[in-house]
mmCIF file of C-alpha atoms in Angstrom:
data_model
loop_
_atom_site.group_PDB
_atom_site.id
_atom_site.type_symbol
_atom_site.label_atom_id
_atom_site.label_comp_id
_atom_site.label_asym_id
_atom_site.label_seq_id
_atom_site.Cartn_x
_atom_site.Cartn_y
_atom_site.Cartn_z
ATOM 1 C CA MET A 249 86.615 -82.986 40.040
ATOM 2 C CA LYS A 250 85.794 -79.808 38.080
ATOM 3 C CA HIS A 251 84.737 -81.974 35.146
ATOM 4 C CA LEU A 252 82.414 -83.995 37.403
ATOM 5 C CA LEU A 253 80.853 -80.845 38.852
ATOM 6 C CA TYR A 254 80.247 -79.499 35.333
ATOM 7 C CA ILE A 255 78.438 -82.696 34.315
ATOM 8 C CA LEU A 256 76.292 -82.640 37.450
ATOM 9 C CA SER A 257 75.428 -78.982 36.869
ATOM 10 C CA LEU A 258 74.482 -79.710 33.265
ATOM 11 C CA LEU A 259 72.261 -82.602 34.301
ATOM 12 C CA PHE A 260 70.558 -80.432 36.896
ATOM 13 C CA ALA A 261 69.988 -77.678 34.361
ATOM 14 C CA CYS A 262 68.450 -80.107 31.844
ATOM 15 C CA SER A 263 66.159 -81.627 34.447
ATOM 16 C CA SER A 264 65.082 -78.142 35.517
ATOM 17 C CA CYS A 265 64.139 -77.290 31.904
ATOM 18 C CA VAL A 266 61.939 -80.359 31.680
ATOM 19 C CA SER A 267 60.178 -79.810 34.986
ATOM 20 C CA SER A 268 59.587 -76.097 34.296
ATOM 21 C CA THR A 269 57.255 -76.888 31.379
ATOM 22 C CA VAL A 270 53.936 -75.851 32.917
ATOM 23 C CA SER A 271 51.876 -75.324 29.779
ATOM 24 C CA MET A 272 51.397 -77.581 26.800
ATOM 25 C CA CYS A 273 51.478 -74.394 24.713
ATOM 26 C CA ASP A 274 55.237 -74.306 25.326
ATOM 27 C CA LEU A 275 55.589 -77.315 23.014
ATOM 28 C CA PHE A 276 54.435 -75.390 19.961
ATOM 29 C CA PRO A 277 56.960 -73.726 17.622
ATOM 30 C CA GLU A 278 54.569 -70.946 16.593
ATOM 31 C CA SER A 279 51.446 -69.198 17.794
ATOM 32 C CA ALA A 280 48.774 -66.889 16.410
ATOM 33 C CA THR A 281 45.855 -64.810 17.636
ATOM 34 C CA MET A 282 42.693 -65.347 15.662
ATOM 35 C CA GLN A 283 39.280 -63.718 15.560
ATOM 36 C CA CYS A 284 36.151 -65.802 15.096
ATOM 37 C CA ASN A 285 33.090 -65.322 12.913
ATOM 38 C CA GLU A 286 29.662 -65.299 14.539
ATOM 39 C CA LYS A 287 27.185 -67.767 13.077
ATOM 40 C CA VAL A 288 23.506 -66.824 12.748
ATOM 41 C CA PHE A 289 21.755 -69.593 14.668
ATOM 42 C CA ASP A 290 18.479 -70.518 16.348
ATOM 43 C CA ILE A 291 20.011 -69.871 19.751
ATOM 44 C CA ASP A 292 16.614 -70.091 21.490
ATOM 45 C CA SER A 293 16.397 -73.766 20.465
ATOM 46 C CA ILE A 294 19.660 -74.651 22.258
ATOM 47 C CA ARG A 295 18.731 -76.045 25.651
ATOM 48 C CA LYS A 296 21.621 -77.112 27.903
ATOM 49 C CA PRO A 297 24.017 -79.208 25.790
ATOM 50 C CA VAL A 298 26.781 -81.361 27.209
ATOM 51 C CA ASP A 299 28.235 -82.128 23.769
ATOM 52 C CA MET A 300 27.819 -81.183 20.110
ATOM 53 C CA TYR A 301 28.752 -82.906 16.890
ATOM 54 C CA TYR A 302 28.530 -82.152 13.167
ATOM 55 C CA VAL A 303 27.447 -84.867 10.701
ATOM 56 C CA ASP A 304 26.301 -84.603 7.090
ATOM 57 C CA GLY A 305 25.202 -80.963 7.048
ATOM 58 C CA LYS A 306 23.666 -80.940 10.519
ATOM 59 C CA LEU A 307 24.904 -79.816 13.916
ATOM 60 C CA TYR A 308 23.619 -81.941 16.795
ATOM 61 C CA MET A 309 23.345 -80.736 20.382
ATOM 62 C CA ILE A 310 23.304 -83.544 22.949
ATOM 63 C CA ASP A 311 21.311 -82.511 26.005
ATOM 64 C CA MET A 312 21.019 -84.523 29.201
ATOM 65 C CA TYR A 313 18.593 -82.392 31.193
ATOM 66 C CA SER A 314 15.402 -82.644 29.166
ATOM 67 C CA SER A 315 13.740 -84.952 26.655
ATOM 68 C CA PRO A 316 14.285 -85.550 23.750
ATOM 69 C CA LEU A 317 18.032 -85.764 24.317
ATOM 70 C CA VAL A 318 19.261 -84.647 20.873
ATOM 71 C CA THR A 319 18.457 -81.442 18.971
ATOM 72 C CA ALA A 320 19.363 -81.085 15.284
ATOM 73 C CA PHE A 321 20.107 -77.882 13.368
ATOM 74 C CA ASP A 322 20.704 -77.294 9.666
ATOM 75 C CA TRP A 323 24.284 -76.071 9.577
ATOM 76 C CA GLU A 324 23.969 -73.807 6.523
ATOM 77 C CA THR A 325 20.926 -71.894 7.787
ATOM 78 C CA GLY A 326 21.366 -72.351 11.541
ATOM 79 C CA LYS A 327 17.699 -73.307 11.784
ATOM 80 C CA TYR A 328 16.236 -75.900 14.159
ATOM 81 C CA VAL A 329 15.117 -78.969 12.191
ATOM 82 C CA GLY A 330 14.036 -81.457 14.842
ATOM 83 C CA SER A 331 14.791 -83.436 17.970
ATOM 84 C CA PHE A 332 14.901 -87.130 18.821
ATOM 85 C CA ALA A 333 16.024 -89.791 21.351
ATOM 86 C CA ASN A 334 13.406 -89.658 24.109
ATOM 87 C CA ARG A 335 14.550 -90.211 27.669
ATOM 88 C CA GLY A 336 13.365 -93.442 29.264
ATOM 89 C CA GLN A 337 14.012 -97.085 30.048
ATOM 90 C CA GLY A 338 11.988 -98.574 27.217
ATOM 91 C CA PRO A 339 12.945 -99.707 23.698
ATOM 92 C CA ASP A 340 14.274 -96.853 21.559
ATOM 93 C CA GLU A 341 14.587 -94.695 24.686
ATOM 94 C CA TYR A 342 17.844 -93.557 26.255
ATOM 95 C CA LEU A 343 19.236 -92.286 29.547
ATOM 96 C CA TRP A 344 22.636 -90.596 29.283
ATOM 97 C CA PHE A 345 24.745 -90.037 26.169
ATOM 98 C CA SER A 346 28.373 -89.530 27.185
ATOM 99 C CA THR A 347 30.116 -89.351 23.795
ATOM 100 C CA ALA A 348 29.428 -88.572 20.164
ATOM 101 C CA SER A 349 31.243 -89.761 17.028
ATOM 102 C CA SER A 350 30.411 -90.526 13.409
ATOM 103 C CA PHE A 351 31.038 -92.839 10.480
ATOM 104 C CA ASN A 352 29.546 -92.922 6.961
ATOM 105 C CA ASN A 353 27.352 -89.874 7.666
ATOM 106 C CA LYS A 354 25.816 -91.486 10.749
ATOM 107 C CA LEU A 355 25.809 -90.005 14.242
ATOM 108 C CA GLY A 356 27.025 -92.432 16.897
ATOM 109 C CA LEU A 357 26.051 -91.882 20.542
ATOM 110 C CA TYR A 358 26.951 -93.993 23.552
ATOM 111 C CA ASP A 359 24.437 -94.411 26.383
ATOM 112 C CA THR A 360 26.518 -94.947 29.524
ATOM 113 C CA ASN A 361 23.600 -96.117 31.648
ATOM 114 C CA LYS A 362 22.301 -98.705 29.188
ATOM 115 C CA LYS A 363 25.798 -99.711 27.961
ATOM 116 C CA GLU A 364 24.526 -99.300 24.425
ATOM 117 C CA PHE A 365 26.092 -97.698 21.357
ATOM 118 C CA VAL A 366 23.467 -96.255 18.979
ATOM 119 C CA TRP A 367 23.769 -95.233 15.331
ATOM 120 C CA PHE A 368 21.387 -92.490 14.154
ATOM 121 C CA SER A 369 20.883 -91.305 10.580
ATOM 122 C CA PHE A 370 18.721 -88.237 10.034
ATOM 123 C CA ARG A 371 17.342 -87.436 6.601
ATOM 124 C CA ASP A 372 13.598 -86.824 6.448
ATOM 125 C CA THR A 373 13.078 -89.299 9.284
ATOM 126 C CA ILE A 374 15.258 -90.800 12.027
ATOM 127 C CA HIS A 375 16.683 -94.294 11.644
ATOM 128 C CA SER A 376 18.541 -95.990 14.483
ATOM 129 C CA SER A 377 20.313 -99.229 15.328
ATOM 130 C CA SER A 378 22.043 -100.199 18.540
ATOM 131 C CA ILE A 379 24.841 -102.418 19.842
ATOM 132 C CA LYS A 380 24.899 -103.724 23.409
ATOM 133 C CA LEU A 381 28.448 -103.665 24.803
ATOM 134 C CA ALA A 382 29.801 -106.401 27.051
ATOM 135 C CA TYR A 383 30.450 -105.209 30.601
ATOM 136 C CA SER A 384 31.068 -106.471 34.120
ATOM 137 C CA ASP A 385 32.153 -105.149 37.523
ATOM 138 C CA THR A 386 35.730 -105.027 36.229
ATOM 139 C CA MET A 387 35.060 -103.845 32.663
ATOM 140 C CA PHE A 388 32.665 -100.944 32.413
ATOM 141 C CA PRO A 389 32.830 -98.539 29.430
ATOM 142 C CA PHE A 390 32.414 -94.845 30.320
ATOM 143 C CA LYS A 391 32.861 -93.330 26.850
ATOM 144 C CA VAL A 392 32.853 -94.944 23.407
ATOM 145 C CA THR A 393 34.046 -93.647 20.023
ATOM 146 C CA ALA A 394 33.387 -95.319 16.675
ATOM 147 C CA LEU A 395 36.348 -96.138 14.430
ATOM 148 C CA SER A 396 34.128 -97.743 11.769
ATOM 149 C CA ASP A 397 31.001 -99.887 11.517
ATOM 150 C CA ASP A 398 33.053 -102.767 12.877
ATOM 151 C CA TYR A 399 35.190 -101.390 15.728
ATOM 152 C CA PHE A 400 34.756 -99.069 18.700
ATOM 153 C CA VAL A 401 37.183 -97.737 21.315
ATOM 154 C CA ALA A 402 36.062 -97.238 24.915
ATOM 155 C CA THR A 403 37.513 -95.789 28.096
ATOM 156 C CA GLY A 404 36.386 -96.813 31.552
ATOM 157 C CA LEU A 405 37.024 -99.486 34.136
ATOM 158 C CA ILE A 406 39.402 -101.990 32.550
ATOM 159 C CA GLU A 407 40.660 -104.769 34.801
ATOM 160 C CA GLU A 408 44.033 -104.970 33.017
ATOM 161 C CA ASN A 409 44.680 -101.345 34.128
ATOM 162 C CA LYS A 410 44.837 -100.106 30.542
ATOM 163 C CA ARG A 411 43.340 -96.886 29.191
ATOM 164 C CA PHE A 412 41.269 -98.309 26.319
ATOM 165 C CA VAL A 413 39.337 -101.374 25.272
ATOM 166 C CA LEU A 414 38.500 -102.265 21.667
ATOM 167 C CA TYR A 415 35.013 -103.638 20.934
ATOM 168 C CA ASN A 416 33.756 -105.274 17.742
ATOM 169 C CA LYS A 417 30.377 -104.751 16.058
ATOM 170 C CA ASN A 418 28.861 -107.495 18.209
ATOM 171 C CA GLY A 419 29.760 -105.571 21.357
ATOM 172 C CA GLU A 420 32.467 -108.069 22.324
ATOM 173 C CA LYS A 421 35.789 -107.115 23.880
ATOM 174 C CA VAL A 422 38.617 -107.670 21.376
ATOM 175 C CA SER A 423 41.726 -106.202 23.035
ATOM 176 C CA VAL A 424 42.997 -103.589 25.493
ATOM 177 C CA PHE A 425 45.721 -101.008 24.954
ATOM 178 C CA GLY A 426 47.330 -97.833 26.275
ATOM 179 C CA ASP A 427 49.355 -97.483 29.478
ATOM 180 C CA TYR A 428 48.433 -94.853 32.045
ATOM 181 C CA PRO A 429 51.181 -92.220 32.247
ATOM 182 C CA LYS A 430 52.728 -91.984 35.718
ATOM 183 C CA GLU A 431 54.264 -88.948 37.336
ATOM 184 C CA ASN A 432 55.502 -91.111 40.181
ATOM 185 C CA PRO A 433 56.438 -94.661 39.136
ATOM 186 C CA ASP A 434 56.087 -95.733 42.779
ATOM 187 C CA ALA A 435 52.435 -94.634 42.869
ATOM 188 C CA ASP A 436 50.532 -97.852 42.345
ATOM 189 C CA TYR A 437 46.994 -96.689 41.558
ATOM 190 C CA GLY A 438 44.473 -99.370 40.716
ATOM 191 C CA PHE A 439 42.489 -99.481 37.506
ATOM 192 C CA GLN A 440 39.462 -97.848 39.163
ATOM 193 C CA ALA A 441 41.279 -94.715 40.356
ATOM 194 C CA ASN A 442 43.142 -94.414 37.042
ATOM 195 C CA ALA A 443 39.909 -94.693 35.073
ATOM 196 C CA PHE A 444 38.391 -91.711 36.899
ATOM 197 C CA ALA A 445 41.552 -89.593 37.072
ATOM 198 C CA TYR A 446 42.511 -89.911 33.389
ATOM 199 C CA GLN A 447 39.118 -89.439 31.735
ATOM 200 C CA PRO A 448 39.424 -87.854 28.276
ATOM 201 C CA THR A 449 37.282 -84.992 27.066
ATOM 202 C CA GLY A 450 38.359 -85.457 23.476
ATOM 203 C CA MET A 451 38.489 -88.823 21.685
ATOM 204 C CA VAL A 452 38.693 -88.480 17.894
ATOM 205 C CA TYR A 453 39.645 -90.656 14.949
ATOM 206 C CA ASN A 454 40.944 -89.805 11.474
ATOM 207 C CA PRO A 455 39.945 -92.759 9.247
ATOM 208 C CA GLU A 456 42.176 -91.600 6.376
ATOM 209 C CA LYS A 457 45.300 -91.479 8.548
ATOM 210 C CA ARG A 458 44.030 -94.302 10.777
ATOM 211 C CA VAL A 459 45.089 -92.375 13.867
ATOM 212 C CA PHE A 460 43.176 -92.241 17.154
ATOM 213 C CA ALA A 461 43.865 -89.155 19.320
ATOM 214 C CA VAL A 462 42.954 -88.525 22.951
ATOM 215 C CA GLY A 463 43.094 -85.312 24.984
ATOM 216 C CA GLY A 464 42.872 -85.567 28.762
ATOM 217 C CA ARG A 465 40.369 -83.531 30.762
ATOM 218 C CA ASP A 466 42.624 -83.273 33.836
ATOM 219 C CA GLY A 467 46.326 -82.633 33.578
ATOM 220 C CA GLN A 468 47.852 -81.677 30.235
ATOM 221 C CA ILE A 469 48.200 -84.927 28.290
ATOM 222 C CA VAL A 470 47.542 -85.815 24.661
ATOM 223 C CA SER A 471 48.191 -89.203 23.042
ATOM 224 C CA PHE A 472 48.182 -90.436 19.447
ATOM 225 C CA TYR A 473 47.748 -94.096 18.476
ATOM 226 C CA ASP A 474 48.400 -95.787 15.137
ATOM 227 C CA MET A 475 45.345 -97.955 14.399
ATOM 228 C CA SER A 476 46.556 -99.329 11.037
ATOM 229 C CA ASP A 477 46.334 -102.778 12.573
ATOM 230 C CA VAL A 478 43.248 -102.059 14.615
ATOM 231 C CA THR A 479 43.613 -105.027 16.951
ATOM 232 C CA HIS A 480 47.275 -104.193 17.679
ATOM 233 C CA SER A 481 47.367 -100.429 18.190
ATOM 234 C CA LYS A 482 50.690 -98.634 18.705
ATOM 235 C CA LEU A 483 51.448 -95.428 20.566
ATOM 236 C CA LEU A 484 52.736 -92.903 18.038
ATOM 237 C CA LYS A 485 53.389 -89.957 20.317
ATOM 238 C CA GLU A 486 52.408 -88.704 23.751
ATOM 239 C CA HIS A 487 52.912 -85.207 25.148
ATOM 240 C CA ILE A 488 52.741 -84.579 28.890
ATOM 241 C CA ALA A 489 53.077 -81.083 30.344
ATOM 242 C CA SER A 490 51.441 -81.929 33.676
ATOM 243 C CA TYR A 491 49.664 -84.880 35.263
ATOM 244 C CA PRO A 492 46.238 -84.956 36.937
ATOM 245 C CA ARG A 493 46.532 -83.845 40.553
ATOM 246 C CA PHE A 494 44.217 -85.935 42.686
ATOM 247 C CA HIS A 495 43.758 -88.028 45.801
ATOM 248 C CA ASP A 496 42.508 -91.576 45.529
ATOM 249 C CA GLU A 497 39.544 -91.680 47.908
ATOM 250 C CA SER A 498 38.316 -95.147 46.944
ATOM 251 C CA THR A 499 36.859 -97.167 49.798
ATOM 252 C CA GLY A 500 36.003 -100.846 49.564
ATOM 253 C CA LYS A 501 34.115 -101.536 46.354
ATOM 254 C CA TYR A 502 33.468 -97.841 45.583
ATOM 255 C CA ALA A 503 36.004 -95.974 43.464
ATOM 256 C CA SER A 504 36.412 -92.239 43.870
ATOM 257 C CA VAL A 505 39.039 -89.572 43.235
ATOM 258 C CA ARG A 506 39.161 -85.961 44.404
ATOM 259 C CA PHE A 507 40.969 -83.460 42.206
ATOM 260 C CA LEU A 508 43.170 -80.951 44.001
ATOM 261 C CA SER A 509 42.967 -77.173 43.651
ATOM 262 C CA ASP A 510 46.243 -77.069 41.699
ATOM 263 C CA ASN A 511 45.013 -79.562 39.120
ATOM 264 C CA ILE A 512 45.287 -78.125 35.603
ATOM 265 C CA ALA A 513 42.264 -78.583 33.351
ATOM 266 C CA GLY A 514 43.506 -79.592 29.913
ATOM 267 C CA PHE A 515 41.318 -80.314 26.895
ATOM 268 C CA MET A 516 37.654 -79.303 26.622
ATOM 269 C CA GLY A 517 37.226 -81.296 23.414
ATOM 270 C CA MET A 518 38.859 -82.183 20.105
ATOM 271 C CA ALA A 519 37.985 -81.959 16.419
ATOM 272 C CA VAL A 520 39.265 -83.499 13.176
ATOM 273 C CA THR A 521 40.403 -81.778 9.996
ATOM 274 C CA GLU A 522 42.289 -83.303 7.080
ATOM 275 C CA LYS A 523 45.590 -81.761 8.227
ATOM 276 C CA TYR A 524 45.158 -81.316 11.973
ATOM 277 C CA CYS A 525 43.938 -82.768 15.184
ATOM 278 C CA VAL A 526 42.535 -79.626 16.850
ATOM 279 C CA GLY A 527 42.174 -79.459 20.627
ATOM 280 C CA LEU A 528 40.142 -76.860 22.504
ATOM 281 C CA PHE A 529 42.444 -76.211 25.442
ATOM 282 C CA ARG A 530 42.046 -74.601 28.851
ATOM 283 C CA GLY A 531 45.484 -74.999 30.445
ATOM 284 C CA LYS A 532 44.625 -73.640 33.909
ATOM 285 C CA PRO A 533 42.729 -74.736 37.037
ATOM 286 C CA ASP A 534 38.952 -74.806 36.994
ATOM 287 C CA PRO A 535 37.160 -71.862 38.622
ATOM 288 C CA GLU A 536 35.803 -72.663 42.047
ATOM 289 C CA ASP A 537 32.684 -70.505 41.804
ATOM 290 C CA ASN A 538 31.194 -71.193 38.349
ATOM 291 C CA ILE A 539 32.202 -74.573 36.965
ATOM 292 C CA GLU A 540 29.471 -74.581 34.301
ATOM 293 C CA SER A 541 30.814 -71.483 32.541
ATOM 294 C CA MET A 542 34.403 -72.724 32.236
ATOM 295 C CA GLY A 543 35.940 -73.401 28.871
ATOM 296 C CA GLY A 544 39.056 -73.217 26.735
ATOM 297 C CA ASP A 545 40.474 -70.147 25.013
ATOM 298 C CA LYS A 546 43.154 -71.807 22.871
ATOM 299 C CA LEU A 547 43.268 -74.174 19.920
ATOM 300 C CA LEU A 548 46.204 -76.590 19.863
ATOM 301 C CA LEU A 549 46.990 -77.891 16.369
ATOM 302 C CA PHE A 550 48.811 -81.219 16.002
ATOM 303 C CA ASP A 551 49.560 -83.003 12.751
ATOM 304 C CA TRP A 552 48.405 -86.614 12.507
ATOM 305 C CA ASP A 553 51.842 -87.911 13.482
ATOM 306 C CA GLY A 554 51.240 -86.215 16.835
ATOM 307 C CA THR A 555 53.685 -83.347 16.252
ATOM 308 C CA PRO A 556 52.742 -79.940 17.751
ATOM 309 C CA VAL A 557 52.366 -77.422 14.904
ATOM 310 C CA LYS A 558 50.744 -74.237 16.211
ATOM 311 C CA TYR A 559 48.588 -72.887 18.986
ATOM 312 C CA VAL A 560 45.908 -70.275 18.375
ATOM 313 C CA GLN A 561 44.781 -67.781 21.011
ATOM 314 C CA LEU A 562 41.003 -67.287 20.893
ATOM 315 C CA PRO A 563 39.168 -64.075 21.849
ATOM 316 C CA GLN A 564 37.192 -65.764 24.645
ATOM 317 C CA GLU A 565 36.539 -69.103 26.330
ATOM 318 C CA TYR A 566 34.370 -71.714 24.604
ATOM 319 C CA ARG A 567 32.675 -74.758 26.076
ATOM 320 C CA MET A 568 32.700 -77.146 23.098
ATOM 321 C CA ILE A 569 34.290 -77.753 19.718
ATOM 322 C CA ALA A 570 33.261 -79.575 16.535
ATOM 323 C CA SER A 571 34.256 -79.405 12.878
ATOM 324 C CA SER A 572 32.399 -79.315 9.575
ATOM 325 C CA GLU A 573 34.033 -79.865 6.189
ATOM 326 C CA LYS A 574 35.194 -76.219 6.083
ATOM 327 C CA GLN A 575 34.990 -74.783 9.585
ATOM 328 C CA ILE A 576 35.903 -75.242 13.215
ATOM 329 C CA ILE A 577 32.716 -74.785 15.271
ATOM 330 C CA LEU A 578 32.858 -73.309 18.794
ATOM 331 C CA LEU A 579 30.048 -73.041 21.349
ATOM 332 C CA GLY A 580 30.320 -70.456 24.107
ATOM 333 C CA PHE A 581 28.467 -67.762 26.020
ATOM 334 C CA ASP A 582 27.990 -64.112 25.137
ATOM 335 C CA SER A 583 29.738 -62.131 27.891
ATOM 336 C CA GLY A 584 27.014 -59.474 27.890
ATOM 337 C CA THR A 585 23.809 -61.492 27.663
ATOM 338 C CA SER A 586 25.048 -64.903 28.924
ATOM 339 C CA GLU A 587 23.192 -66.488 25.988
ATOM 340 C CA TYR A 588 24.754 -69.223 23.860
ATOM 341 C CA ILE A 589 26.757 -68.167 20.824
ATOM 342 C CA ILE A 590 28.153 -70.167 17.904
ATOM 343 C CA HIS A 591 31.441 -68.943 16.454
ATOM 344 C CA THR A 592 33.432 -70.389 13.558
ATOM 345 C CA ILE A 593 36.955 -70.345 12.152
ATOM 346 C CA ASP A 594 37.605 -71.278 8.538
ATOM 347 C CA ILE A 595 39.847 -74.342 8.454
ATOM 348 C CA CYS A 596 41.810 -72.899 5.533
ATOM 349 C CA ASN A 597 42.952 -70.070 7.849
ATOM 350 C CA LEU A 598 44.481 -72.360 10.479
#
C-alpha cells in the first residue's frame, strides 16, 4: 500500500511540474540581458506600419492606413528611398497586405482581400508579378509565406481542420498539414474557430535548413516543420507553455472567437539567422487600455531543430522584428517622445 501511495504521489508531483510551466522562457537553459544599438533613421517617413521586412539592403515598412502601402528605406543610411503599391481595386493596386516574406532578393507580400501573392523587386524601379490563390468558403488563406518561387504556405480557413495549406506557383492547393494543438481533447472546435484562435504572428522559413517555423500570437506555442520533402512536411518539434484562452462565439455561417482576459499573448514576430530562429516574445496578457503600444521585450532563440537555446531580456518592448545579414532589427516607440525608434542587435552577439 505504501508503495502504491509513493507512486501516486510521484505521478502527482510530475504532473504538477508540467502544469506549472507558465512561461515559455522556462524552457530555455540560459538567459542574458542585452542592450540594443539605436539606428539613425528617417523616422519622420515611417507612417503607421503593421509589418516590416528586410530584403537586399532595404528595410520595407508595410502600412495599411494610407497609400502607397509600402515604404522603402536604405538600410545602411536609414534614408527613405521610395514607396509603392497603391491602394485600390484596379490592376497593380492592392488592399491589405497581411504577411511579408522573401526569396532570391524579392519581397513577397500577400493581399488578403484580393487573395493574391505579389513578388516585388526594387532596384532603380519597381517590378512586380502576382499569383492568384485558389479559395472557397471552406478554404480561405489569411496569411501566406513563400518557401521558394514554386511553393507557398498559408494559414486560414482549411476545411480539413489543419493549420496550413501548401500552394504551388500556379496558386493551386497541393496539400494540407499541421494538427491544431488541444488543451482539452474533448473540445471539438471546428476549423473556423481554430483558424481564428491559432493565428500566427511569425511564419518564417530557413531555405538552407529547409525548416518552417511558426510562433503563435495567442497562447505560448511554437512549432517547427521539416520541409525537406515539401509536399510531405513533418513536425520536428512543438513547444507549448500555454494554449489560447478563448470562447467560440461563431453563429451560423459567421465564425468568431473572443479571447479571454487571462489569454497570454505569445509571439509578436519571428526572424531568421543562420544559426537561430529568433522570436520576439511578449509572454503576458495584452493591456486593456492601449493595445496599439503593446509589444515583446524578450528574444527567444531556437536552433533549427527546434531546440530552445537561450532567451534574451530586452531593455523595452518592441512592436516588430526583422533581420538583415548581420543584425536583428527591432521597431518600437521612444518612451519619452512616443516616436518610432529602430534598434539593432548584432547577430554575432546572440
